[in-house]
């Protein structure tokens, strides 16, 4: 995926998902790739949903990550939340992958980008 | 800093700052630590500002990072933006550190955390 989401038309809505992964278990050598595969599948799936505007994601080597996805409306976010495959991935995230997470829904009111004019 | 910002009282405001660092220059061996020192100083400074509620930050090994800071009002964000030392750090970010960045101001309307009840 492209790292930067295009600055969408405002107002739009952001889902800010902050998470800490469980330390990798040596007894589950494929858990990383299973997570990565699911994460990529969720990005592909999200981008096929109505109202999807973009996604940005970063994860530090210590397992702490932030993903921000952008949507045209709160209804689009609700539809994405209840999408069947996404729902299954959420369940697996809760039971297997995430030690802790915070999820915040926010209405984006202003946006800037840079640097310009250097 | 603690990785997770405590879930603040809603509504509050989020500053979503997404950035890509320039690749490190071999001719500037101290640029990384200079950046890290400034970043930590900005976190300390932000947390001393009125209306500051918390900050979360992640950066992937490829240099793509997301920092989300939380504030009680848009006025608190405006004061932080124009704070003198922060203003100097912003200028250095534009001229030295960031290849590109996106900055979005958003009003947080809902928040959840987890996983619970596993």
Short mmCIF file of C-alpha atoms in Angstrom, two decimals:
data_model
loop_
_atom_site.label_atom_id
_atom_site.label_comp_id
_atom_site.label_asym_id
_atom_site.label_seq_id
_atom_site.Cartn_x
_atom_site.Cartn_y
_atom_site.Cartn_z
CA UNK A 1 0.00 0.00 0.00
CA UNK A 2 1.12 3.58 -0.51
CA UNK A 3 2.34 4.94 2.84
CA UNK A 4 0.49 8.25 2.68
CA UNK A 5 -3.26 8.52 2.31
CA UNK A 6 -4.21 11.28 -0.11
CA UNK A 7 -5.62 14.23 1.78
CA UNK A 8 -9.33 13.57 1.48
CA UNK A 9 -12.14 16.04 1.06
CA UNK A 10 -13.14 17.45 4.41
CA UNK A 11 -14.89 16.82 6.62
CA UNK A 12 -14.17 13.11 6.66
CA UNK A 13 -13.78 10.58 9.47
CA UNK A 14 -10.67 8.89 10.82
CA UNK A 15 -10.39 5.58 12.67
CA UNK A 16 -7.26 5.80 14.83
CA UNK A 17 -6.25 2.27 15.87
CA UNK A 18 -3.30 2.03 18.29
CA UNK A 19 -2.10 -1.43 19.28
CA UNK A 20 0.63 -3.41 20.93
CA UNK A 21 1.32 -6.85 19.53
CA UNK A 22 1.98 -9.77 21.84
CA UNK A 23 5.65 -10.71 21.81
CA UNK A 24 6.12 -13.38 19.17
CA UNK A 25 5.78 -16.89 20.48
CA UNK A 26 8.67 -19.19 19.49
CA UNK A 27 6.15 -22.05 19.39
CA UNK A 28 4.17 -20.29 16.67
CA UNK A 29 6.77 -19.48 14.01
CA UNK A 30 4.13 -18.61 11.42
CA UNK A 31 2.17 -16.20 13.61
CA UNK A 32 3.96 -13.16 12.17
CA UNK A 33 3.22 -14.02 8.57
CA UNK A 34 -0.32 -15.04 9.47
CA UNK A 35 -0.78 -11.60 11.04
CA UNK A 36 0.86 -9.83 8.10
CA UNK A 37 -1.27 -11.74 5.60
CA UNK A 38 -4.45 -10.88 7.49
CA UNK A 39 -3.42 -7.22 7.85
CA UNK A 40 -2.80 -6.93 4.11
CA UNK A 41 -6.08 -8.70 3.36
CA UNK A 42 -7.91 -6.24 5.63
CA UNK A 43 -6.33 -3.28 3.80
CA UNK A 44 -7.43 -4.75 0.46
CA UNK A 45 -10.89 -5.43 1.83
CA UNK A 46 -11.25 -1.96 3.39
CA UNK A 47 -10.26 -0.32 0.12
CA UNK A 48 -13.13 -2.14 -1.60
CA UNK A 49 -15.72 -0.81 0.88
CA UNK A 50 -17.99 2.15 0.09
CA UNK A 51 -16.72 5.37 1.63
CA UNK A 52 -13.11 4.21 2.04
CA UNK A 53 -10.68 7.11 1.47
CA UNK A 54 -7.26 5.84 2.50
CA UNK A 55 -5.08 4.24 5.18
CA UNK A 56 -1.74 4.93 6.86
CA UNK A 57 0.13 2.54 9.11
CA UNK A 58 3.38 2.45 11.11
CA UNK A 59 4.71 -0.09 13.59
CA UNK A 60 7.83 0.33 15.71
CA UNK A 61 10.19 -2.63 16.12
CA UNK A 62 8.98 -2.98 19.75
CA UNK A 63 5.50 -4.01 18.52
CA UNK A 64 3.70 -0.70 19.09
CA UNK A 65 1.71 0.38 16.05
CA UNK A 66 -0.71 3.01 14.79
CA UNK A 67 -3.05 2.61 11.83
CA UNK A 68 -5.29 5.46 10.71
CA UNK A 69 -7.97 4.79 8.10
CA UNK A 70 -10.10 7.51 6.53
CA UNK A 71 -13.77 7.28 5.64
CA UNK A 72 -16.39 9.53 4.11
CA UNK A 73 -18.97 9.03 6.86
CA UNK A 74 -19.64 7.37 10.20
CA UNK A 75 -22.05 5.03 8.40
CA UNK A 76 -19.16 3.82 6.19
CA UNK A 77 -17.13 3.09 9.34
CA UNK A 78 -20.03 1.17 10.88
CA UNK A 79 -20.38 -0.93 7.71
CA UNK A 80 -16.65 -1.67 7.72
CA UNK A 81 -16.75 -2.60 11.41
CA UNK A 82 -19.46 -5.19 10.82
CA UNK A 83 -18.11 -6.58 7.54
CA UNK A 84 -17.96 -10.36 8.01
CA UNK A 85 -14.28 -11.09 7.26
CA UNK A 86 -13.21 -7.97 9.13
CA UNK A 87 -15.28 -9.13 12.10
CA UNK A 88 -13.43 -12.47 12.06
CA UNK A 89 -10.06 -10.67 11.92
CA UNK A 90 -11.10 -8.45 14.85
CA UNK A 91 -11.90 -11.58 16.89
CA UNK A 92 -8.50 -13.06 16.07
CA UNK A 93 -6.82 -9.77 16.96
CA UNK A 94 -8.49 -9.82 20.37
CA UNK A 95 -7.75 -13.48 21.09
CA UNK A 96 -4.29 -13.89 19.53
CA UNK A 97 -2.47 -10.81 18.37
CA UNK A 98 -3.06 -7.74 20.52
CA UNK A 99 -1.91 -7.28 24.08
CA UNK A 100 -3.82 -3.99 24.14
CA UNK A 101 -5.43 -1.58 21.72
CA UNK A 102 -7.18 1.78 21.66
CA UNK A 103 -9.62 2.72 18.94
CA UNK A 104 -10.83 6.28 18.39
CA UNK A 105 -13.28 7.64 15.87
CA UNK A 106 -12.66 11.25 14.92
CA UNK A 107 -14.04 13.82 12.52
CA UNK A 108 -11.21 15.41 10.51
CA UNK A 109 -11.80 19.15 10.31
CA UNK A 110 -8.51 20.50 8.92
CA UNK A 111 -5.54 19.13 6.98
CA UNK A 112 -2.13 20.35 5.85
CA UNK A 113 0.82 18.76 4.12
CA UNK A 114 4.43 19.68 3.58
CA UNK A 115 7.16 20.60 3.40
CA UNK A 116 6.69 23.09 0.59
CA UNK A 117 8.79 25.96 -0.61
CA UNK A 118 12.06 24.70 0.73
CA UNK B 1 6.86 8.12 27.32
CA UNK B 2 4.13 5.59 27.92
CA UNK B 3 3.12 4.10 24.57
CA UNK B 4 -0.64 4.43 25.05
CA UNK B 5 -2.36 7.73 25.72
CA UNK B 6 -5.06 7.31 28.36
CA UNK B 7 -8.48 7.50 26.76
CA UNK B 8 -9.35 11.13 27.32
CA UNK B 9 -12.70 12.65 28.13
CA UNK B 10 -14.68 13.15 24.94
CA UNK B 11 -15.01 15.14 22.87
CA UNK B 12 -11.34 16.03 22.57
CA UNK B 13 -9.11 16.86 19.60
CA UNK B 14 -6.42 14.79 17.89
CA UNK B 15 -3.46 16.01 15.86
CA UNK B 16 -2.57 13.19 13.45
CA UNK B 17 0.97 13.76 12.14
CA UNK B 18 2.19 11.31 9.48
CA UNK B 19 5.74 11.69 8.21
CA UNK B 20 8.51 10.11 6.23
CA UNK B 21 12.04 10.82 7.38
CA UNK B 22 14.77 11.53 4.87
CA UNK B 23 17.11 8.58 4.53
CA UNK B 24 19.95 9.11 6.96
CA UNK B 25 22.87 10.95 5.46
CA UNK B 26 26.24 9.28 6.08
CA UNK B 27 27.76 12.76 6.22
CA UNK B 28 25.59 13.65 9.21
CA UNK B 29 26.21 10.84 11.68
CA UNK B 30 24.54 12.72 14.54
CA UNK B 31 21.36 13.61 12.66
CA UNK B 32 19.45 10.64 14.08
CA UNK B 33 20.23 11.44 17.69
CA UNK B 34 19.65 15.13 17.05
CA UNK B 35 16.20 14.23 15.71
CA UNK B 36 15.51 11.86 18.61
CA UNK B 37 16.58 14.44 21.16
CA UNK B 38 14.35 17.08 19.61
CA UNK B 39 11.41 14.66 19.36
CA UNK B 40 11.71 13.77 23.04
CA UNK B 41 12.06 17.46 23.97
CA UNK B 42 8.87 18.23 22.00
CA UNK B 43 6.99 15.47 23.85
CA UNK B 44 8.16 16.89 27.18
CA UNK B 45 7.25 20.40 26.07
CA UNK B 46 3.82 19.36 24.73
CA UNK B 47 3.01 17.63 28.00
CA UNK B 48 3.65 20.87 29.86
CA UNK B 49 1.18 22.82 27.69
CA UNK B 50 -2.37 23.65 28.84
CA UNK B 51 -4.91 21.26 27.37
CA UNK B 52 -2.43 18.46 26.57
CA UNK B 53 -4.04 15.04 27.10
CA UNK B 54 -1.56 12.49 25.73
CA UNK B 55 0.55 11.31 22.80
CA UNK B 56 1.14 8.08 20.88
CA UNK B 57 3.88 7.49 18.35
CA UNK B 58 5.12 4.68 16.08
CA UNK B 59 7.77 4.64 13.37
CA UNK B 60 8.47 1.74 11.03
CA UNK B 61 12.08 0.82 10.27
CA UNK B 62 11.62 2.26 6.74
CA UNK B 63 11.23 5.78 8.20
CA UNK B 64 7.43 6.12 7.95
CA UNK B 65 5.91 7.32 11.21
CA UNK B 66 2.63 8.36 12.79
CA UNK B 67 2.30 10.51 15.91
CA UNK B 68 -1.11 11.31 17.38
CA UNK B 69 -1.37 13.88 20.15
CA UNK B 70 -4.59 14.61 22.05
CA UNK B 71 -5.78 18.00 23.24
CA UNK B 72 -8.78 19.36 25.10
CA UNK B 73 -9.60 22.08 22.56
CA UNK B 74 -8.63 23.56 19.20
CA UNK B 75 -7.34 26.62 21.06
CA UNK B 76 -4.89 24.37 22.95
CA UNK B 77 -3.67 22.99 19.59
CA UNK B 78 -3.22 26.51 18.21
CA UNK B 79 -1.18 27.50 21.28
CA UNK B 80 1.01 24.40 20.90
CA UNK B 81 1.50 25.09 17.19
CA UNK B 82 2.81 28.60 17.86
CA UNK B 83 4.90 27.74 20.93
CA UNK B 84 8.36 29.18 20.24
CA UNK B 85 10.59 26.10 20.64
CA UNK B 86 8.03 23.96 18.86
CA UNK B 87 7.99 26.46 16.03
CA UNK B 88 11.77 26.16 15.71
CA UNK B 89 11.52 22.34 15.69
CA UNK B 90 8.83 22.52 12.97
CA UNK B 91 11.18 24.65 10.83
CA UNK B 92 13.98 22.12 11.29
CA UNK B 93 11.60 19.29 10.44
CA UNK B 94 10.69 21.00 7.19
CA UNK B 95 14.26 21.87 6.21
CA UNK B 96 16.16 18.81 7.45
CA UNK B 97 14.19 15.84 8.64
CA UNK B 98 10.99 15.23 6.71
CA UNK B 99 10.74 14.18 3.10
CA UNK B 100 6.96 14.57 3.36
CA UNK B 101 4.32 14.92 6.05
CA UNK B 102 0.55 15.13 6.42
CA UNK B 103 -1.07 16.83 9.39
CA UNK B 104 -4.74 16.43 10.22
CA UNK B 105 -6.76 17.97 13.02
CA UNK B 106 -9.72 15.87 14.11
CA UNK B 107 -12.43 15.93 16.76
CA UNK B 108 -12.55 12.60 18.61
CA UNK B 109 -16.17 11.58 19.05
CA UNK B 110 -15.95 7.95 20.23
CA UNK B 111 -13.34 5.72 21.84
CA UNK B 112 -12.98 2.05 22.73
CA UNK B 113 -10.19 -0.08 24.14
CA UNK B 114 -9.52 -3.78 24.42
CA UNK B 115 -9.23 -6.66 24.39
CA UNK B 116 -11.51 -7.41 27.33
CA UNK B 117 -13.29 -10.56 28.43
CA UNK B 118 -10.92 -12.99 26.77
#
